[in-house]
PDB file of C-alpha atoms in Angstrom:
ATOM      1  CA  MET E  12     101.474  99.054 122.619  1.00  0.00           C
ATOM      2  CA  THR E  13     101.790 102.759 122.048  1.00  0.00           C
ATOM      3  CA  ALA E  14      98.576 104.454 123.095  1.00  0.00           C
ATOM      4  CA  PRO E  15      97.683 107.509 121.027  1.00  0.00           C
ATOM      5  CA  SER E  16      96.413 110.748 122.441  1.00  0.00           C
ATOM      6  CA  LEU E  17      92.693 111.323 122.099  1.00  0.00           C
ATOM      7  CA  ARG E  18      93.470 113.953 119.473  1.00  0.00           C
ATOM      8  CA  GLU E  19      95.446 111.400 117.414  1.00  0.00           C
ATOM      9  CA  ALA E  20      92.761 108.740 117.814  1.00  0.00           C
ATOM     10  CA  LEU E  21      89.832 110.961 116.818  1.00  0.00           C
ATOM     11  CA  PRO E  22      90.394 110.914 113.020  1.00  0.00           C
ATOM     12  CA  VAL E  23      91.110 107.189 113.115  1.00  0.00           C
ATOM     13  CA  TRP E  24      87.805 106.426 114.851  1.00  0.00           C
ATOM     14  CA  ALA E  25      86.030 108.709 112.383  1.00  0.00           C
ATOM     15  CA  LYS E  26      87.649 106.795 109.499  1.00  0.00           C
ATOM     16  CA  ILE E  27      86.590 103.465 110.977  1.00  0.00           C
ATOM     17  CA  GLY E  28      83.047 104.767 111.446  1.00  0.00           C
ATOM     18  CA  VAL E  29      82.787 106.012 107.868  1.00  0.00           C
ATOM     19  CA  LEU E  30      84.277 102.861 106.332  1.00  0.00           C
ATOM     20  CA  SER E  31      82.430 100.381 108.568  1.00  0.00           C
ATOM     21  CA  PHE E  32      79.739  98.681 106.547  1.00  0.00           C
ATOM     22  CA  GLY E  33      79.055  95.099 105.591  1.00  0.00           C
ATOM     23  CA  GLY E  34      78.125  93.707 108.979  1.00  0.00           C
ATOM     24  CA  PRO E  35      80.053  92.897 112.142  1.00  0.00           C
ATOM     25  CA  ALA E  36      82.608  90.566 110.546  1.00  0.00           C
ATOM     26  CA  ALA E  37      83.708  93.265 108.100  1.00  0.00           C
ATOM     27  CA  GLN E  38      83.690  95.945 110.810  1.00  0.00           C
ATOM     28  CA  ILE E  39      85.783  93.833 113.179  1.00  0.00           C
ATOM     29  CA  ALA E  40      88.248  92.975 110.391  1.00  0.00           C
ATOM     30  CA  LEU E  41      88.584  96.657 109.421  1.00  0.00           C
ATOM     31  CA  MET E  42      89.133  97.634 113.044  1.00  0.00           C
ATOM     32  CA  HIS E  43      91.784  94.913 113.393  1.00  0.00           C
ATOM     33  CA  ARG E  44      93.626  96.069 110.289  1.00  0.00           C
ATOM     34  CA  ILE E  45      93.742  99.670 111.449  1.00  0.00           C
ATOM     35  CA  VAL E  46      94.185  99.301 115.227  1.00  0.00           C
ATOM     36  CA  VAL E  47      96.557  96.308 115.263  1.00  0.00           C
ATOM     37  CA  ASP E  48      98.300  96.141 111.884  1.00  0.00           C
ATOM     38  CA  GLU E  49      98.590  99.784 110.817  1.00  0.00           C
ATOM     39  CA  LYS E  50      98.695 101.753 114.075  1.00  0.00           C
ATOM     40  CA  GLY E  51     100.041  99.121 116.486  1.00  0.00           C
ATOM     41  CA  TRP E  52      97.892 100.456 119.310  1.00  0.00           C
ATOM     42  CA  LEU E  53      97.110  96.902 120.485  1.00  0.00           C
ATOM     43  CA  ASP E  54      98.899  93.645 119.851  1.00  0.00           C
ATOM     44  CA  GLU E  55      97.158  90.570 118.462  1.00  0.00           C
ATOM     45  CA  ARG E  56      96.589  88.971 121.867  1.00  0.00           C
ATOM     46  CA  GLN E  57      95.076  92.115 123.371  1.00  0.00           C
ATOM     47  CA  TYR E  58      92.746  92.562 120.401  1.00  0.00           C
ATOM     48  CA  LEU E  59      91.576  88.945 120.431  1.00  0.00           C
ATOM     49  CA  ASN E  60      91.010  89.053 124.196  1.00  0.00           C
ATOM     50  CA  ALA E  61      88.923  92.202 123.755  1.00  0.00           C
ATOM     51  CA  LEU E  62      86.965  90.610 120.909  1.00  0.00           C
ATOM     52  CA  SER E  63      86.317  87.464 122.964  1.00  0.00           C
ATOM     53  CA  PHE E  64      85.085  89.566 125.864  1.00  0.00           C
ATOM     54  CA  CYS E  65      82.763  91.585 123.611  1.00  0.00           C
ATOM     55  CA  MET E  66      81.355  88.411 122.045  1.00  0.00           C
ATOM     56  CA  LEU E  67      80.278  87.225 125.501  1.00  0.00           C
ATOM     57  CA  LEU E  68      78.137  90.322 126.009  1.00  0.00           C
ATOM     58  CA  PRO E  69      74.678  90.700 124.497  1.00  0.00           C
ATOM     59  CA  GLY E  70      74.400  93.262 121.728  1.00  0.00           C
ATOM     60  CA  PRO E  71      76.465  94.357 118.734  1.00  0.00           C
ATOM     61  CA  GLU E  72      80.019  93.162 119.302  1.00  0.00           C
ATOM     62  CA  ALA E  73      81.621  95.495 116.731  1.00  0.00           C
ATOM     63  CA  MET E  74      80.201  98.540 118.528  1.00  0.00           C
ATOM     64  CA  GLN E  75      81.219  97.134 121.897  1.00  0.00           C
ATOM     65  CA  LEU E  76      84.701  96.395 120.579  1.00  0.00           C
ATOM     66  CA  ALA E  77      85.159  99.951 119.280  1.00  0.00           C
ATOM     67  CA  THR E  78      84.009 101.358 122.616  1.00  0.00           C
ATOM     68  CA  TYR E  79      86.230  98.979 124.597  1.00  0.00           C
ATOM     69  CA  VAL E  80      89.327  99.681 122.509  1.00  0.00           C
ATOM     70  CA  GLY E  81      88.709 103.428 122.772  1.00  0.00           C
ATOM     71  CA  TRP E  82      88.343 103.076 126.544  1.00  0.00           C
ATOM     72  CA  ARG E  83      91.458 100.923 126.772  1.00  0.00           C
ATOM     73  CA  LEU E  84      93.512 103.492 124.878  1.00  0.00           C
ATOM     74  CA  ASN E  85      92.130 106.775 126.248  1.00  0.00           C
ATOM     75  CA  GLY E  86      89.902 106.063 129.231  1.00  0.00           C
ATOM     76  CA  VAL E  87      86.250 107.041 129.491  1.00  0.00           C
ATOM     77  CA  TRP E  88      86.483 109.875 126.961  1.00  0.00           C
ATOM     78  CA  GLY E  89      88.210 107.570 124.492  1.00  0.00           C
ATOM     79  CA  GLY E  90      85.440 105.009 124.847  1.00  0.00           C
ATOM     80  CA  LEU E  91      82.728 107.618 124.363  1.00  0.00           C
ATOM     81  CA  VAL E  92      84.437 109.128 121.317  1.00  0.00           C
ATOM     82  CA  ALA E  93      85.167 105.753 119.715  1.00  0.00           C
ATOM     83  CA  GLY E  94      81.640 104.494 120.302  1.00  0.00           C
ATOM     84  CA  LEU E  95      79.980 107.646 119.004  1.00  0.00           C
ATOM     85  CA  LEU E  96      82.198 107.933 115.939  1.00  0.00           C
ATOM     86  CA  PHE E  97      81.563 104.275 115.171  1.00  0.00           C
ATOM     87  CA  VAL E  98      77.779 104.806 115.161  1.00  0.00           C
ATOM     88  CA  LEU E  99      77.210 108.391 114.003  1.00  0.00           C
ATOM     89  CA  PRO E 100      78.172 108.087 110.306  1.00  0.00           C
ATOM     90  CA  GLY E 101      75.746 105.215 109.744  1.00  0.00           C
ATOM     91  CA  ALA E 102      73.043 106.932 111.773  1.00  0.00           C
ATOM     92  CA  ALA E 103      73.488 110.109 109.726  1.00  0.00           C
ATOM     93  CA  VAL E 104      73.082 108.185 106.471  1.00  0.00           C
ATOM     94  CA  ILE E 105      69.920 106.488 107.741  1.00  0.00           C
ATOM     95  CA  LEU E 106      68.487 109.819 108.905  1.00  0.00           C
ATOM     96  CA  ALA E 107      69.263 111.402 105.526  1.00  0.00           C
ATOM     97  CA  LEU E 108      67.605 108.521 103.685  1.00  0.00           C
ATOM     98  CA  ALA E 109      64.581 108.696 105.975  1.00  0.00           C
ATOM     99  CA  ALA E 110      64.290 112.437 105.385  1.00  0.00           C
ATOM    100  CA  THR E 111      64.319 111.974 101.609  1.00  0.00           C
ATOM    101  CA  TYR E 112      61.665 109.283 101.834  1.00  0.00           C
TER     102      TYR E 112
END
């Protein structure tokens, strides 16, 4: 595992946040492809352990997984950035749609 700097991870989390739609299964698969297959930040075992842990917790596991992976790679700031960038693009779209309504 080669952990990126927070600066390197920021555009990746933004990309995941923008492309994440289609429900938790699609979001988790996208995150796996980018974090494990493309970037190599986590290996398969680490990712599946994180996913299993997040599935035990109540709430949205894709959001929890993004936050956990960000924390694992870059500490508290990484978790905050990953979690916010995972949620903000979708929230912005909903706010824009609500404003036009």
